[in-house]
Coordinates of C-alpha atoms in Angstrom, one line a residue:
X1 CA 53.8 42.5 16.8
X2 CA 51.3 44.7 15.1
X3 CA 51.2 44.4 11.4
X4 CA 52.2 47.2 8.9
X5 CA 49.6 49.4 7.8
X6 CA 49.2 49.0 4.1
X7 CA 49.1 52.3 2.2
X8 CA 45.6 53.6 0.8
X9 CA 44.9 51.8 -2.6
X10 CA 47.8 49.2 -2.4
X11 CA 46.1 45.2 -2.0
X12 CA 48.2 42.9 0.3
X13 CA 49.8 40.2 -1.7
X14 CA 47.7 37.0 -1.4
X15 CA 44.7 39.5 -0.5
X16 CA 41.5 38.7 -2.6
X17 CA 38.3 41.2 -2.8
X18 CA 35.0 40.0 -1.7
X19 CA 32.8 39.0 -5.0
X20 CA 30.0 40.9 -6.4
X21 CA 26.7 38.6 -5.8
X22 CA 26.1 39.7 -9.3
X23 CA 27.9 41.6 -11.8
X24 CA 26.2 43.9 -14.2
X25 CA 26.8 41.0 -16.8
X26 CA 25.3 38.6 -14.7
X27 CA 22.2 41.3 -13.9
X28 CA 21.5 42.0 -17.3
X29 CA 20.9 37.8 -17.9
X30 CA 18.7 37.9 -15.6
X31 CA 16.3 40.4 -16.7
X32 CA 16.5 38.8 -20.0
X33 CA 15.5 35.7 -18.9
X34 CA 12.6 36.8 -16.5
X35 CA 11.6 38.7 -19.5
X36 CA 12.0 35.7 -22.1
X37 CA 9.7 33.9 -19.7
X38 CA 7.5 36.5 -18.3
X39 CA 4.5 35.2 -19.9
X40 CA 5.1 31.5 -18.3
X41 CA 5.7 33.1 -14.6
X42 CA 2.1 35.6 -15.4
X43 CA 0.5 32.6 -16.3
X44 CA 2.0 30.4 -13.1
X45 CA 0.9 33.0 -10.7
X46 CA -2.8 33.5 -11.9
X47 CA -3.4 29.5 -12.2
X48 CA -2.1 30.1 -7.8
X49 CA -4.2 32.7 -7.6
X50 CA -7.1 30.8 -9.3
X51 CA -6.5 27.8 -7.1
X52 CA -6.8 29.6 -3.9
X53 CA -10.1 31.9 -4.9
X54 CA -12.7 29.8 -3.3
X55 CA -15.2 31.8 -6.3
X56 CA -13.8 32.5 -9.0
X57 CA -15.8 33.8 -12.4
X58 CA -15.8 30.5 -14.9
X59 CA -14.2 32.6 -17.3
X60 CA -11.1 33.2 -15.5
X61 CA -11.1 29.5 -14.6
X62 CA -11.3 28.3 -18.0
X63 CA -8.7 30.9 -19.5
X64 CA -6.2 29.5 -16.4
X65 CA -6.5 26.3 -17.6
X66 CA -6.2 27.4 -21.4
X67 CA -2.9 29.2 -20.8
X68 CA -1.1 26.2 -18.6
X69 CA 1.8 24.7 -20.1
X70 CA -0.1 21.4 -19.0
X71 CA -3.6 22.0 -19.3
X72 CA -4.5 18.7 -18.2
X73 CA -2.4 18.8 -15.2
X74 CA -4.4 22.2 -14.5
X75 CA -7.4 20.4 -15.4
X76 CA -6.9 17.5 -12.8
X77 CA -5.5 20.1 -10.3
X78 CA -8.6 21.9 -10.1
X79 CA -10.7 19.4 -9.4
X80 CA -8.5 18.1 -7.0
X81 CA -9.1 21.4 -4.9
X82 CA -12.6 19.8 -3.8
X83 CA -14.2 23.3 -4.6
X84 CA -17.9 23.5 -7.0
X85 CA -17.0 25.8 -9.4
X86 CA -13.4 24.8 -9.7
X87 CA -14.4 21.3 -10.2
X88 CA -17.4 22.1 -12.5
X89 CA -15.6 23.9 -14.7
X90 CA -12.4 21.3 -15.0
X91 CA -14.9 18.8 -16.0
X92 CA -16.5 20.9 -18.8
X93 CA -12.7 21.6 -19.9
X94 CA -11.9 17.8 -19.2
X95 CA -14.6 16.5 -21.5
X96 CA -14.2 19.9 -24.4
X97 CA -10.9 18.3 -24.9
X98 CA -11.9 14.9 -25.3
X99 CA -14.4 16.2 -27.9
X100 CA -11.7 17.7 -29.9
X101 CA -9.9 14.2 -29.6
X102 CA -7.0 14.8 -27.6
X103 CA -5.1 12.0 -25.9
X104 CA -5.6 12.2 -22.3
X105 CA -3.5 10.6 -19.2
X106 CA -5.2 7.6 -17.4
X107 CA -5.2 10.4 -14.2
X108 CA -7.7 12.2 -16.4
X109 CA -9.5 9.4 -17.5
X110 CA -9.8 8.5 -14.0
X111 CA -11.1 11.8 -13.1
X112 CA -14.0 11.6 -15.4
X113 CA -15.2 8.1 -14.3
X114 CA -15.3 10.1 -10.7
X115 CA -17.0 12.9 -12.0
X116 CA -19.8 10.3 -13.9
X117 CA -21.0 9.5 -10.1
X118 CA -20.6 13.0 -8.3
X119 CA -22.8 15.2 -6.2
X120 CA -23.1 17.5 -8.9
X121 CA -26.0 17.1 -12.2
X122 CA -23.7 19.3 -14.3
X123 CA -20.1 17.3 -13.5
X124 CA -22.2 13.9 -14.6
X125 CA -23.5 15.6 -17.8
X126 CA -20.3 16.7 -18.8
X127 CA -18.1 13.5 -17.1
X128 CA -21.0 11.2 -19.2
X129 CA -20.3 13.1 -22.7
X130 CA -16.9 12.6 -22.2
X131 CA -16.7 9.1 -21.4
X132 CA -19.4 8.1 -24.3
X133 CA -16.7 9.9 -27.0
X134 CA -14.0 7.6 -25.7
X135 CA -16.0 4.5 -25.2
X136 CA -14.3 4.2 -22.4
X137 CA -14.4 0.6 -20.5
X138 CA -16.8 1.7 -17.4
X139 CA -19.2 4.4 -19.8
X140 CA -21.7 1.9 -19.7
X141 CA -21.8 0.9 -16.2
X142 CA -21.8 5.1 -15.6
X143 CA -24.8 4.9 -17.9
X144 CA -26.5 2.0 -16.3
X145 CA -25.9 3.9 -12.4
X146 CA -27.4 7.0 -14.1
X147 CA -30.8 4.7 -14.2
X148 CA -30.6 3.8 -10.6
X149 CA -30.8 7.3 -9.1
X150 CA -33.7 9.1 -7.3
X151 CA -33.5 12.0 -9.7
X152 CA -35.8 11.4 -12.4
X153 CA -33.3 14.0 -14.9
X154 CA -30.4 11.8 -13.8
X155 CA -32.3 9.1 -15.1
X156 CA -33.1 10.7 -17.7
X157 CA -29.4 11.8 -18.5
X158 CA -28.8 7.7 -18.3
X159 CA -31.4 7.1 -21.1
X160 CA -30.1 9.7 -23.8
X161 CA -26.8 7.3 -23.5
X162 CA -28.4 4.1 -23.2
X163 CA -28.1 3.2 -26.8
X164 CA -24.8 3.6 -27.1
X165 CA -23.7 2.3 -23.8
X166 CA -25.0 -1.4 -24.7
X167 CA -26.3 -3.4 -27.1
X168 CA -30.3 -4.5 -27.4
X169 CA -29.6 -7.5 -25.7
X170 CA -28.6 -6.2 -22.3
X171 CA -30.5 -2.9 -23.1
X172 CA -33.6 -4.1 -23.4
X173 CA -34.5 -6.0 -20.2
X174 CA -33.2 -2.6 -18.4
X175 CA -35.7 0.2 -20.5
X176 CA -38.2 -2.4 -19.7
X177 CA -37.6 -2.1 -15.9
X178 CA -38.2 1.7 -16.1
X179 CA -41.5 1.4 -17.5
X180 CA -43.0 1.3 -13.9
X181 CA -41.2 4.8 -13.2
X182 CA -43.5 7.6 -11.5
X183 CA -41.8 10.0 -14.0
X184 CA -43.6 9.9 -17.4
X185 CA -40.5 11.5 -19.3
X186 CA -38.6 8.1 -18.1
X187 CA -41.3 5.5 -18.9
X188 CA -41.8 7.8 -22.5
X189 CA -37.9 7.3 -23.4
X190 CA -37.7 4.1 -22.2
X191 CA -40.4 3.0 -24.4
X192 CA -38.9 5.0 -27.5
X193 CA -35.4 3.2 -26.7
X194 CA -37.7 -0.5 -26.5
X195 CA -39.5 0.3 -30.1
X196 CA -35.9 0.7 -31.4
X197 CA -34.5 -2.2 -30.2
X198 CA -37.3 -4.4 -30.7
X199 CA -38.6 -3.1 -34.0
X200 CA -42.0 -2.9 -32.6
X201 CA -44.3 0.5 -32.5
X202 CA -46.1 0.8 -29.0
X203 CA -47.5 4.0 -29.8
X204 CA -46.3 7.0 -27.9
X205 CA -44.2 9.4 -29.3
X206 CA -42.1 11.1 -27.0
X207 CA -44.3 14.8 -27.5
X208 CA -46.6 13.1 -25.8
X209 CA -44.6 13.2 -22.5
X210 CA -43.1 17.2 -23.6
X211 CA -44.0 19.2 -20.6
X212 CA -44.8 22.9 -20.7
X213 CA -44.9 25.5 -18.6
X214 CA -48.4 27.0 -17.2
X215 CA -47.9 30.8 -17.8
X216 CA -50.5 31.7 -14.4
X217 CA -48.5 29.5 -11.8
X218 CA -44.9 28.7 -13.3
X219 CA -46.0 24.7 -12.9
X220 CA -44.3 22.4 -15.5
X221 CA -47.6 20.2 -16.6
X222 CA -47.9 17.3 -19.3
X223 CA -50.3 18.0 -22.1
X224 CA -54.2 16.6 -21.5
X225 CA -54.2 13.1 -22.0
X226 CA -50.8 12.0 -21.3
X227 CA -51.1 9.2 -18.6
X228 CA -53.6 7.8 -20.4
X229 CA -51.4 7.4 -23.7
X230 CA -48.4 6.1 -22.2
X231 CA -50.5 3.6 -20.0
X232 CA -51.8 2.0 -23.2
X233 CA -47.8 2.2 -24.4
X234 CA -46.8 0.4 -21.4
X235 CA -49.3 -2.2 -21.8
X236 CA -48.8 -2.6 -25.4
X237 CA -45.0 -2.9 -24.4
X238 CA -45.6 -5.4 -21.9
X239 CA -47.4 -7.4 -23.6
X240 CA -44.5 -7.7 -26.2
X241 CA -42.2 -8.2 -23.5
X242 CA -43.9 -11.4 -22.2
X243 CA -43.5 -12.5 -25.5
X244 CA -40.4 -11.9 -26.0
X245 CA -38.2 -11.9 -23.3
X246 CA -36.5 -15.0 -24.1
X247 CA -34.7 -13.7 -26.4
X248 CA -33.0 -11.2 -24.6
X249 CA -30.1 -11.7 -22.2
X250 CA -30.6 -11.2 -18.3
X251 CA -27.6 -9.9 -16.9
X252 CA -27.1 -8.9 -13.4
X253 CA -25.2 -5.4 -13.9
X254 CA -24.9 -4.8 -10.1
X255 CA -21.7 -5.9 -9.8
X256 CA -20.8 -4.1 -13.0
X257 CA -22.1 -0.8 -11.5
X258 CA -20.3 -2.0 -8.3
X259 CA -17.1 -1.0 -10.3
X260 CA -17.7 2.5 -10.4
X261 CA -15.0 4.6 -8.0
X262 CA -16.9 5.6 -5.2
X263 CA -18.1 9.3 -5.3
X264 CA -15.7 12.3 -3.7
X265 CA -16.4 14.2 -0.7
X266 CA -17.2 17.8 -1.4
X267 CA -17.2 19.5 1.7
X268 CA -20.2 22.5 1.9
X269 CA -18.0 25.9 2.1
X270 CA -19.7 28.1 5.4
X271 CA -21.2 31.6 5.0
X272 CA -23.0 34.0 7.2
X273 CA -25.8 35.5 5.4
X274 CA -28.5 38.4 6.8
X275 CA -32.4 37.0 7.4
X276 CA -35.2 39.2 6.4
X277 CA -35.5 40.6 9.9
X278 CA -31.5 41.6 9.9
X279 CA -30.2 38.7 12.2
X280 CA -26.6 37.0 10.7
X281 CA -27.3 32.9 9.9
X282 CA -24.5 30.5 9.5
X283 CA -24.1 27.7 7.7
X284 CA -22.2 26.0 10.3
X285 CA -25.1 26.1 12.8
X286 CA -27.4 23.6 11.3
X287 CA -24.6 20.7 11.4
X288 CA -25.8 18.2 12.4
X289 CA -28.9 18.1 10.3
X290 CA -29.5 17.8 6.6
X291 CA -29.4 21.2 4.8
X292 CA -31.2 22.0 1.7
X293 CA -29.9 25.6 0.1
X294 CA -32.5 26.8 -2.3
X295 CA -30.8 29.0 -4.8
X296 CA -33.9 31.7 -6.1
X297 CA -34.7 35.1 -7.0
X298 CA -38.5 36.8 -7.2
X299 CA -38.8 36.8 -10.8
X300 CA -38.2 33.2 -11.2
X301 CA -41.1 31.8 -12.1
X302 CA -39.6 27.7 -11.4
X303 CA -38.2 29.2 -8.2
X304 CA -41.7 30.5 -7.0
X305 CA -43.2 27.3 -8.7
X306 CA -41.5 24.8 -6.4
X307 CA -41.8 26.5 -3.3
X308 CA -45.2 25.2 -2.2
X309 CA -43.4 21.9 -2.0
X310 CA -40.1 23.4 -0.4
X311 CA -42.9 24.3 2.2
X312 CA -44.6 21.2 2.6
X313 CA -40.8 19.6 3.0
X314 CA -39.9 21.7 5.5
X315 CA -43.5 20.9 7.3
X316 CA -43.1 17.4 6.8
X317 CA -39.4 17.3 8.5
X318 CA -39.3 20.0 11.4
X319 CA -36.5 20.2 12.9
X320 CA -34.5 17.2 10.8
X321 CA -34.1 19.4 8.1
X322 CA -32.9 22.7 7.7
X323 CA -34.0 24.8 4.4
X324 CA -32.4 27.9 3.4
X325 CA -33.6 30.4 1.3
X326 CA -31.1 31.8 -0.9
X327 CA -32.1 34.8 -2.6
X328 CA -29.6 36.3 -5.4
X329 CA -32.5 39.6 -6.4
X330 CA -29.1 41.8 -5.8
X331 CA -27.2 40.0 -8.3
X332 CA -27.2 42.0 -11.3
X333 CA -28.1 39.9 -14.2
X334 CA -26.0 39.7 -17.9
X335 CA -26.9 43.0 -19.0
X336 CA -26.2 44.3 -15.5
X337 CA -30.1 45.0 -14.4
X338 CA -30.7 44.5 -10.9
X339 CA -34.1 43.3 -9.7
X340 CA -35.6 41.1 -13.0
X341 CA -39.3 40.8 -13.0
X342 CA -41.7 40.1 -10.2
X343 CA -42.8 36.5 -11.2
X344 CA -46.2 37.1 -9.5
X345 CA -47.3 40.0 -11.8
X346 CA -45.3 39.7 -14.8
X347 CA -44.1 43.2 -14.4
X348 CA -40.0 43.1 -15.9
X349 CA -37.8 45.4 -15.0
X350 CA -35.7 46.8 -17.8
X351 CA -34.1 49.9 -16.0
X352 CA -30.6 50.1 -15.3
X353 CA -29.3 48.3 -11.6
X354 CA -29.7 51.8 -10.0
X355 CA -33.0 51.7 -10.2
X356 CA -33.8 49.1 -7.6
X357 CA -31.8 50.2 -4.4
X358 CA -30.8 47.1 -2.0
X359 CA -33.6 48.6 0.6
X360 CA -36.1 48.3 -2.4
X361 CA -35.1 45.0 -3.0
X362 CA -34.7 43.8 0.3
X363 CA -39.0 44.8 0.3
X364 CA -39.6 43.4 -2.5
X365 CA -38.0 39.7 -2.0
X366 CA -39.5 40.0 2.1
X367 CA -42.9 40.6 0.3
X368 CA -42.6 37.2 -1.5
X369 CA -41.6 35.5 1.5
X370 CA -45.0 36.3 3.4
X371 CA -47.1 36.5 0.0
X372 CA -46.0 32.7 -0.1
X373 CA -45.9 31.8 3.4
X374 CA -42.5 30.4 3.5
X375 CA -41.7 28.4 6.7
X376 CA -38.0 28.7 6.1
X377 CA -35.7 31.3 6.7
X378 CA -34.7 33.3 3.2
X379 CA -31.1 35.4 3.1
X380 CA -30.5 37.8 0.8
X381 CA -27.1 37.6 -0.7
X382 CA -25.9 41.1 -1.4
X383 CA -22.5 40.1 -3.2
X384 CA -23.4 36.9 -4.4
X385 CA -20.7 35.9 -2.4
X386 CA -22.7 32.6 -1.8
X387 CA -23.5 31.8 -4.9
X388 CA -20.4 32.3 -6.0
X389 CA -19.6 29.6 -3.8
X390 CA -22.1 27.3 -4.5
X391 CA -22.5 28.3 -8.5
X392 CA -25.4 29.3 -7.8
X393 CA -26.4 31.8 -10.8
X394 CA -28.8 29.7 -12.7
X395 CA -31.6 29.1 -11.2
X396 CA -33.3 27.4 -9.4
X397 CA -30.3 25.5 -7.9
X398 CA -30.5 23.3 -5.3
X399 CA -27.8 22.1 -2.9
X400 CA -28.3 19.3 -1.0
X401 CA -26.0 18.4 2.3
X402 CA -25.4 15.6 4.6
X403 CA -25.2 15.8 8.6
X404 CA -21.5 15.7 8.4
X405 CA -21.3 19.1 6.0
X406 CA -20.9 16.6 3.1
X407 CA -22.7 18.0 -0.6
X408 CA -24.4 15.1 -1.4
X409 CA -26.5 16.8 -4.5
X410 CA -26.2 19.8 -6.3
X411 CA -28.7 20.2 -9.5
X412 CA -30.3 23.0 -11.5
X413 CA -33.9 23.3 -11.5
X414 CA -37.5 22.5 -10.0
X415 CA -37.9 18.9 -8.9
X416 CA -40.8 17.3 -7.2
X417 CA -42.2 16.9 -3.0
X418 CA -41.4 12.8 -3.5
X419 CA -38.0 13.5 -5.4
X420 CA -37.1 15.6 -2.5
X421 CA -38.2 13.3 -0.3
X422 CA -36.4 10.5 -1.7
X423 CA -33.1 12.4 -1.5
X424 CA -33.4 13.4 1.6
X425 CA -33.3 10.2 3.1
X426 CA -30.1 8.9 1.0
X427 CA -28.7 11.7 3.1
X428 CA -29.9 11.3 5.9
X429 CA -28.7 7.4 5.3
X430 CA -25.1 8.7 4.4
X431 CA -24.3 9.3 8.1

């Protein structure tokens, strides 16, 4: 039987209207509350967007981490990302707040022990500052692996801590060690640190080993007489030490060092870059081999320093190793001038960007490449979209990678032919 039609506007007894998904009461507390917490949900989707930018600016890094509700969460999230600049920059934030002497989480504490033995110079530095305002258990054996390194600046690094990593008597046998190091800085400190333990003068003050930059070829050089002054040092030292060395305590620190978390694995993030002659090159082709990427520009006089002995390197290897050439002349500097000064002639450049064109440039960074005789291939990156990558802006920067794609160093400035050489063949070890 069909059912009665029910008249227009009349509801069936036992009849109930669909519900609203929202009434205007429940609308309006909604947009109060996204409003309420409009700032939280701004800041939540920048930190995602931060995360996921394989480049951002350090600035908008560290104002990310700044405006989390947890900023060591966001601190220990970015480093987790495996990405330089992201890392670099939660370490620097990691060891600011330390400084100001704020409690941090054993996961952050962790984090700097890692960052005390990582790829990168600056993540130590700042990993190292951290840990010596805590005190923290392993700061000493992080000093102590600082010594053992092929970089004489990470050594360096080491000895500005030393002091107050251990006392004299496990100190002293370990500066005495270093006094046979091919790096005068080293052997100058370590005898400085020896004076003050042992209460003894051996006669070199640390000017002595000050180096200074020739103003014709860029070269960082120790002042005349030099070696010869920290030789008689050494052997006034030394002769001490015979002595003396009784007195001290011997202890094996290998296994102390030993301790240390093993370092991360920092992928090297591939780009395709132009050559000089126009042809693309990608990272990605040379796996297999180790890669140095040279971070430079024309009017960097350390850049154009170091390159005879980026050449002889290259030479010495063949097809081992693979050298790159990165060359960031495009990159508009801190007051937004493109082009700098032409290292070679002195000449600076303090017209506005528009004055060197990217063809102008492009001649001008080709014209250092066969004025020097480089044997490697040089890209010019337009957008610094590499060095963004790579944090590349100070210069020179080196990157260093494994075989495997692995970044097994990443430091600022000019080293030497045999510190190269010795780095090269951890990596080529690391395989």
């Amino acid at each position: 039987m069909t059912p009665p039609i029910e008249p227009p506007g009349r509801i069936r007894p036992g009849f109930r209207a669909p519900r609203r998904a929202l009434g205007l009461g429940g609308i309006l507390a909604g947009a109060i509350a996204l409003w309420a917490f409009r700032a939280p949900i701004q800041d939540w989707i920048v930190a995602r967007v931060v995360l996921l930018n394989p480049s951002p600016s350090r600035e908008v890094l560290e104002e990310a981490i700044d405006r989390s509700s947890d900023p060591f969460a966001a601190i220990v999230e970015n480093w987790r990302t495996g990405r330089i600049v992201h890392r670099e920059v939660a370490m620097q934030e990691a060891s600011k707040r330390v400084r100001r002497g704020l409690a941090i989480s054993p996961a952050v504490e962790a984090l700097l022990l890692e960052g005390a033995v990582d790829a990168d110079m600056n993540v130590r530095e700042s990993a190292l500052g951290a840990l010596s305002t805590l005190q923290a258990p392993l700061f000493s054996a992080a000093v102590v692996r600082q010594l053992r390194e092929a970089d004489p600046e990470l050594k360096l690094l080491g000895l500005q801590h030393l002091r107050r990593a251990v006392a004299a008597d496990t100190g002293m046998p370990v500066v005495m060690s270093l006094l046979s190091d091919p790096d005068l800085r080293v052997v100058g400190m370590s005898l400085k640190l020896a004076e003050n333990w042992s209460g003894q003068e051996f006669g070199v003050r640390l000017s002595v080993t000050a180096q200074t930059e020739n103003a014709t070829t860029g070269l960082k050089e120790f002042q005349a007489g030099s070696l010869e002054k920290v030789q008689a040092g050494v052997d006034k030292a030394r002769g001490w030490w015979a002595a003396n060395r009784d007195r001290f305590s011997h202890v094996d620190l290998a296994g102390f060092v030993a301790s240390l978390p093993k370092p991360g694995r920092v992928m090297a993030p591939d780009f395709s870059l132009k050559d000089m002659a126009g042809n693309p090159v990608r990272l990605s082709a040379f796996k297999g081999r180790v890669v140095l990427i040279n971070f430079w520009t024309t009017w960097c006089t350390a850049c154009v320093a170091e390159m005879p002995e980026l050449i002889a390197l290259q030479r010495s290897h063949g097809d081992r190793l693979a050298i790159v050439g990165v060359s960031l002349d495009y990159v508009p500097d801190s007051h937004g001038h493109i082009g700098g000064h032409d290292a070679a002639t002195g000449h600076h450049d303090d017209e506005p960007e528009a004055s060197d064109g990217l063809a102008e440039i492009r001649r001008k960074v080709l014209r250092a490449v066969q004025t020097r005789g480089l044997n490697y291939p040089v890209l010019l990156d337009e957008k610094n979209a590499v060095g963004g990558l790579y944090n590349g802006g100070e210069l020179p920067t080196t990157i260093l990678i494994d075989a495997e794609g692995v970044v097994r160093r990443r430091f600022v400035g000019a080293r030497s032919l045999s510190v190269f050489e010795a780095m090269i063949r951890e990596a080529e070890q690391a395989r």
